[in-house]
């Protein structure tokens, strides 16, 4: 059975890696501990050991998986699989919500410039200018790529969010998992969508007879939101030409890449040609009620939209890295499956 190209998650910030449906990240989940830090090394709450070495930065997961980021930015597994390169560095996001920020410089003799571990409010520097350290960091901005360590810790995916839609691009997997691990995946964070769905009837109180049935349908859908959008569900394609998937209760979800304020998510009642509601994504994303009037020149949406609550701020696309283009390319690959 083919792996789902899209999954639903109802998690709120911080969004755990387990929500992606790609494993727990090789953690020891029996008894989480504190973040333990020494000069040049640390052990994360989930039992992942990080070592800053002359050959690069090594991570050893409780699952037994070992991962090395070499000074040239290439990621290595012991079985010979490689990924990258990330020549200026990378943030590795671990399954226990720890982040490891590694800055590299290809122009200097000591290529590993800095390694900082972040967990909650704690930020500690492990490596600086070629030597191990243990230093508190007041604020450590990260502007580079973000890669999530999924599976047993050795299945790595770059994550880019456009509003509540996260696009995952496979960076590295063990040789034995090349045929099984998905090369890309979409994750829909449903909490902002369903919250806005519930607010739409409150902002559309018109007595317009054309509008009232549409508002009533949205209200009824909102009451069933947890059933229609079950957390952790992998969706099956309804249409192999378009990005349209089957939901529970006879509904369908579509992702549009063209037209007004694309990309947009749209909710359909069954095989209807017109959506009930559309959600625009990214900066200023909002939920809109489809205009029930069909005469020529009528607007696409009725009235003002409901602004989507922000989510996954650290994963949102950045113009400096051209991540929107990368995310759209991942989405197009999902469509071609």
XYZ file of C-alpha atoms in Angstrom:
337
model
C 0.000 0.000 0.000
C 1.538 3.372 -0.964
C 2.556 5.676 1.863
C 0.328 8.745 2.289
C 1.608 11.934 0.691
C -0.245 14.026 3.267
C -1.072 13.593 6.957
C -3.157 15.578 9.455
C -1.868 16.804 12.816
C -3.791 18.686 15.507
C -0.705 19.652 17.523
C 0.003 23.218 18.571
C 3.379 24.852 19.205
C 5.857 23.438 19.529
C 4.839 20.925 16.865
C 6.514 17.583 17.738
C 8.344 15.619 15.075
C 6.126 12.618 15.851
C 3.233 14.573 14.278
C 4.839 14.058 10.857
C 4.062 10.333 10.959
C 7.704 9.458 10.294
C 8.707 7.890 13.604
C 9.844 9.120 17.016
C 13.384 10.116 16.034
C 15.283 7.289 17.734
C 14.503 8.483 21.285
C 14.541 6.696 24.601
C 10.915 7.409 25.551
C 10.870 5.352 28.768
C 12.139 8.030 31.123
C 12.980 11.472 29.727
C 15.794 13.142 31.630
C 17.220 16.646 31.867
C 19.496 18.272 29.311
C 23.023 17.415 30.508
C 25.810 19.590 29.113
C 29.612 19.512 29.371
C 32.296 21.223 27.314
C 31.975 19.966 23.734
C 29.178 17.499 24.394
C 25.680 17.021 25.755
C 22.985 14.429 26.322
C 19.480 15.547 25.407
C 16.335 14.724 27.458
C 15.552 11.896 25.023
C 18.993 10.300 25.474
C 20.687 11.553 22.286
C 24.434 12.038 22.811
C 26.028 14.950 20.928
C 29.823 15.138 20.588
C 31.837 17.947 18.960
C 34.904 16.286 17.452
C 37.714 17.151 15.090
C 35.934 15.210 12.323
C 32.653 17.093 12.828
C 29.601 16.862 15.054
C 28.423 13.358 15.929
C 25.011 12.331 17.229
C 24.406 8.900 18.766
C 20.725 8.017 19.207
C 19.321 5.567 21.790
C 18.169 3.490 18.816
C 21.847 2.865 17.983
C 21.808 5.091 14.906
C 24.867 7.328 14.460
C 24.865 10.562 12.436
C 27.841 12.775 11.598
C 27.848 16.294 10.169
C 31.307 16.700 8.627
C 33.069 20.089 8.439
C 32.235 20.316 4.715
C 28.495 20.220 5.541
C 27.871 16.652 4.356
C 25.733 14.400 6.582
C 26.924 10.794 6.973
C 25.490 7.540 8.297
C 27.676 4.532 9.121
C 26.159 2.499 6.276
C 27.637 4.927 3.726
C 24.507 7.003 3.046
C 25.186 10.737 2.671
C 23.039 13.857 2.458
C 23.478 17.559 1.881
C 25.781 19.386 1.740
C 24.800 22.242 4.049
C 27.925 24.307 3.565
C 27.058 27.159 5.939
C 25.538 24.877 8.565
C 22.227 23.386 9.603
C 19.808 23.219 12.513
C 19.079 19.612 13.445
C 15.675 19.324 15.125
C 15.422 16.277 17.361
C 12.404 14.262 18.479
C 12.608 15.503 22.093
C 12.211 19.169 20.999
C 15.965 19.808 21.283
C 17.597 21.793 18.486
C 21.258 21.613 17.537
C 22.513 24.650 15.607
C 25.772 24.089 13.763
C 27.486 26.953 11.935
C 30.162 26.145 9.359
C 32.649 28.248 7.411
C 34.289 26.962 4.245
C 36.659 29.943 4.127
C 38.379 29.325 7.470
C 40.771 26.638 8.641
C 38.467 25.702 11.511
C 35.353 24.976 9.515
C 33.045 24.182 12.451
C 32.583 27.719 13.785
C 29.967 27.156 16.459
C 27.666 24.523 17.927
C 24.736 25.579 20.147
C 22.174 23.297 21.790
C 18.699 24.727 22.445
C 16.023 23.178 24.643
C 13.139 25.298 25.858
C 14.588 28.502 27.260
C 18.090 27.059 27.604
C 20.718 27.872 24.971
C 24.247 26.595 25.536
C 27.298 26.785 23.307
C 29.235 23.527 23.024
C 31.907 24.520 20.492
C 33.481 27.801 19.483
C 36.373 28.541 17.130
C 37.888 25.088 17.146
C 37.602 24.233 20.842
C 35.030 22.692 23.183
C 33.250 25.104 25.551
C 30.273 25.244 27.867
C 28.803 28.731 27.683
C 25.331 30.176 28.111
C 24.030 32.027 25.061
C 21.550 34.853 25.621
C 20.070 34.828 22.113
C 21.122 32.662 19.191
C 19.279 33.575 15.982
C 19.135 30.863 13.341
C 18.674 31.844 9.704
C 19.805 28.647 7.974
C 18.124 25.403 6.865
C 16.184 23.291 9.366
C 16.332 19.514 9.159
C 14.297 17.094 11.285
C 15.764 13.792 12.533
C 12.918 11.290 12.138
C 12.666 7.508 11.985
C 15.372 5.999 14.198
C 17.221 9.325 14.082
C 18.809 8.671 10.713
C 15.855 9.612 8.467
C 16.312 13.330 7.867
C 13.793 15.717 6.279
C 14.066 19.417 5.581
C 10.924 21.149 6.890
C 9.405 24.321 5.363
C 6.022 25.672 6.461
C 3.668 27.940 4.532
C 1.241 28.830 7.285
C -0.295 25.589 8.650
C 1.036 23.500 5.754
C 4.464 21.895 6.262
C 6.373 20.501 3.277
C 8.973 17.839 4.092
C 11.813 16.997 1.716
C 13.930 13.885 2.306
C 17.602 14.697 2.864
C 19.080 11.399 4.097
C 17.931 7.865 4.932
C 19.744 4.613 5.697
C 20.488 2.480 2.661
C 17.999 -0.155 3.810
C 15.212 2.477 3.951
C 15.684 4.089 0.543
C 12.711 2.264 -0.990
C 10.391 2.612 2.003
C 10.861 6.117 3.428
C 8.811 8.748 1.537
C 10.848 11.206 -0.514
C 8.422 14.002 0.373
C 5.403 14.513 2.611
C 2.888 17.250 3.415
C 1.599 17.843 6.943
C -1.568 19.898 7.533
C -1.727 21.449 10.999
C -5.472 21.425 11.445
C -5.876 23.476 14.641
C -5.750 26.936 12.948
C -8.043 25.688 10.153
C -10.753 24.265 12.410
C -10.593 27.244 14.780
C -11.218 29.637 11.875
C -13.957 27.334 10.577
C -15.775 27.733 13.893
C -15.442 31.531 13.787
C -16.845 31.989 10.258
C -20.545 31.629 11.229
C -20.070 34.295 13.908
C -18.847 36.865 11.381
C -21.569 36.040 8.820
C -24.854 36.934 10.531
C -26.610 38.333 7.470
C -30.240 37.402 6.916
C -29.529 37.033 3.200
C -31.547 33.917 2.154
C -28.796 32.877 -0.256
C -26.155 33.060 2.456
C -27.947 31.429 5.392
C -27.808 27.806 4.074
C -24.073 28.153 3.386
C -23.422 29.504 6.889
C -25.512 26.734 8.436
C -23.534 24.109 6.502
C -20.241 25.573 7.733
C -21.522 25.624 11.326
C -22.559 21.973 11.088
C -19.164 21.071 9.616
C -17.374 22.923 12.409
C -19.197 20.875 15.046
C -17.865 17.699 13.413
C -14.333 19.012 12.850
C -12.530 16.474 15.048
C -14.231 13.651 13.151
C -13.616 15.144 9.706
C -9.972 16.007 10.469
C -8.754 13.135 12.683
C -5.272 13.675 14.116
C -2.628 11.412 12.626
C -4.710 10.380 9.620
C -2.998 9.756 6.305
C -5.228 10.881 3.456
C -6.008 8.953 0.276
C -6.081 10.760 -3.051
C -9.533 11.455 -4.458
C -8.193 12.786 -7.742
C -4.860 11.810 -9.288
C -4.837 14.845 -11.537
C -5.344 17.408 -8.779
C -4.147 17.596 -5.182
C -7.465 16.471 -3.719
C -7.862 13.987 -0.863
C -10.687 12.122 0.866
C -11.728 13.125 4.369
C -14.155 11.412 6.709
C -17.862 12.116 6.561
C -17.924 12.496 2.773
C -15.753 15.632 2.656
C -12.727 16.315 0.470
C -9.687 18.545 0.912
C -7.918 20.200 -2.017
C -4.655 22.134 -2.267
C -4.676 24.710 -5.079
C -1.397 26.098 -6.414
C -2.907 28.632 -8.810
C -5.497 31.372 -8.677
C -6.212 34.116 -6.118
C -3.842 34.128 -3.150
C -2.458 30.649 -3.886
C -1.558 28.318 -2.384
C -4.977 27.653 -0.835
C -6.613 24.775 0.966
C -10.279 24.181 0.154
C -12.935 22.075 1.848
C -15.571 20.414 -0.341
C -18.750 18.590 0.597
C -18.193 15.376 -1.324
C -17.652 15.781 -5.082
C -19.053 19.299 -5.183
C -17.471 21.585 -7.773
C -17.390 24.623 -5.458
C -15.742 24.568 -2.015
C -17.580 25.451 1.184
C -14.570 27.217 2.662
C -11.104 28.172 1.466
C -8.049 28.886 3.584
C -5.274 31.056 2.159
C -1.815 30.179 3.488
C 1.347 32.018 4.475
C 1.593 35.591 5.715
C -1.879 37.000 6.333
C -3.550 33.617 5.826
C -7.307 33.576 6.407
C -10.450 31.462 6.085
C -13.092 32.617 3.597
C -16.685 31.580 3.023
C -17.319 30.865 -0.646
C -19.825 33.306 -2.116
C -23.063 31.410 -2.807
C -24.041 33.900 -5.519
C -23.019 32.675 -8.957
C -23.963 35.585 -11.213
C -21.235 37.033 -13.488
C -18.899 39.411 -11.698
C -19.650 38.089 -8.205
C -16.661 37.967 -5.862
C -15.061 34.602 -5.077
C -15.558 34.978 -1.322
C -18.349 36.465 0.745
C -17.336 39.278 3.117
C -14.199 39.437 5.189
C -12.196 36.405 6.077
C -11.147 35.123 9.501
C -7.421 35.431 10.116
C -5.644 32.143 10.768
C -3.859 31.838 14.099
C -0.080 31.656 13.615
C 1.515 28.256 14.126
C 4.964 26.663 13.770
C 6.712 30.075 13.602
C 10.200 28.611 13.498
C 9.415 26.508 10.425
C 7.845 29.277 8.335
C 9.375 29.894 4.900
C 12.064 32.580 4.609
C 12.634 34.701 1.550
C 16.384 34.860 2.112
C 16.605 31.099 1.514
C 13.975 31.056 -1.276
C 12.106 28.491 0.786
C 8.675 29.206 -0.683
C 9.965 28.073 -4.075
C 11.444 24.965 -2.462
C 8.176 24.174 -0.661
C 6.136 24.586 -3.854
C 8.552 22.274 -5.674
C 7.998 19.628 -2.975
C 4.221 20.023 -3.329
C 4.447 19.563 -7.103
C 6.367 16.324 -6.586
C 3.570 15.069 -4.324
C 1.103 15.856 -7.124
C 3.116 13.763 -9.592
C 2.891 10.607 -7.518
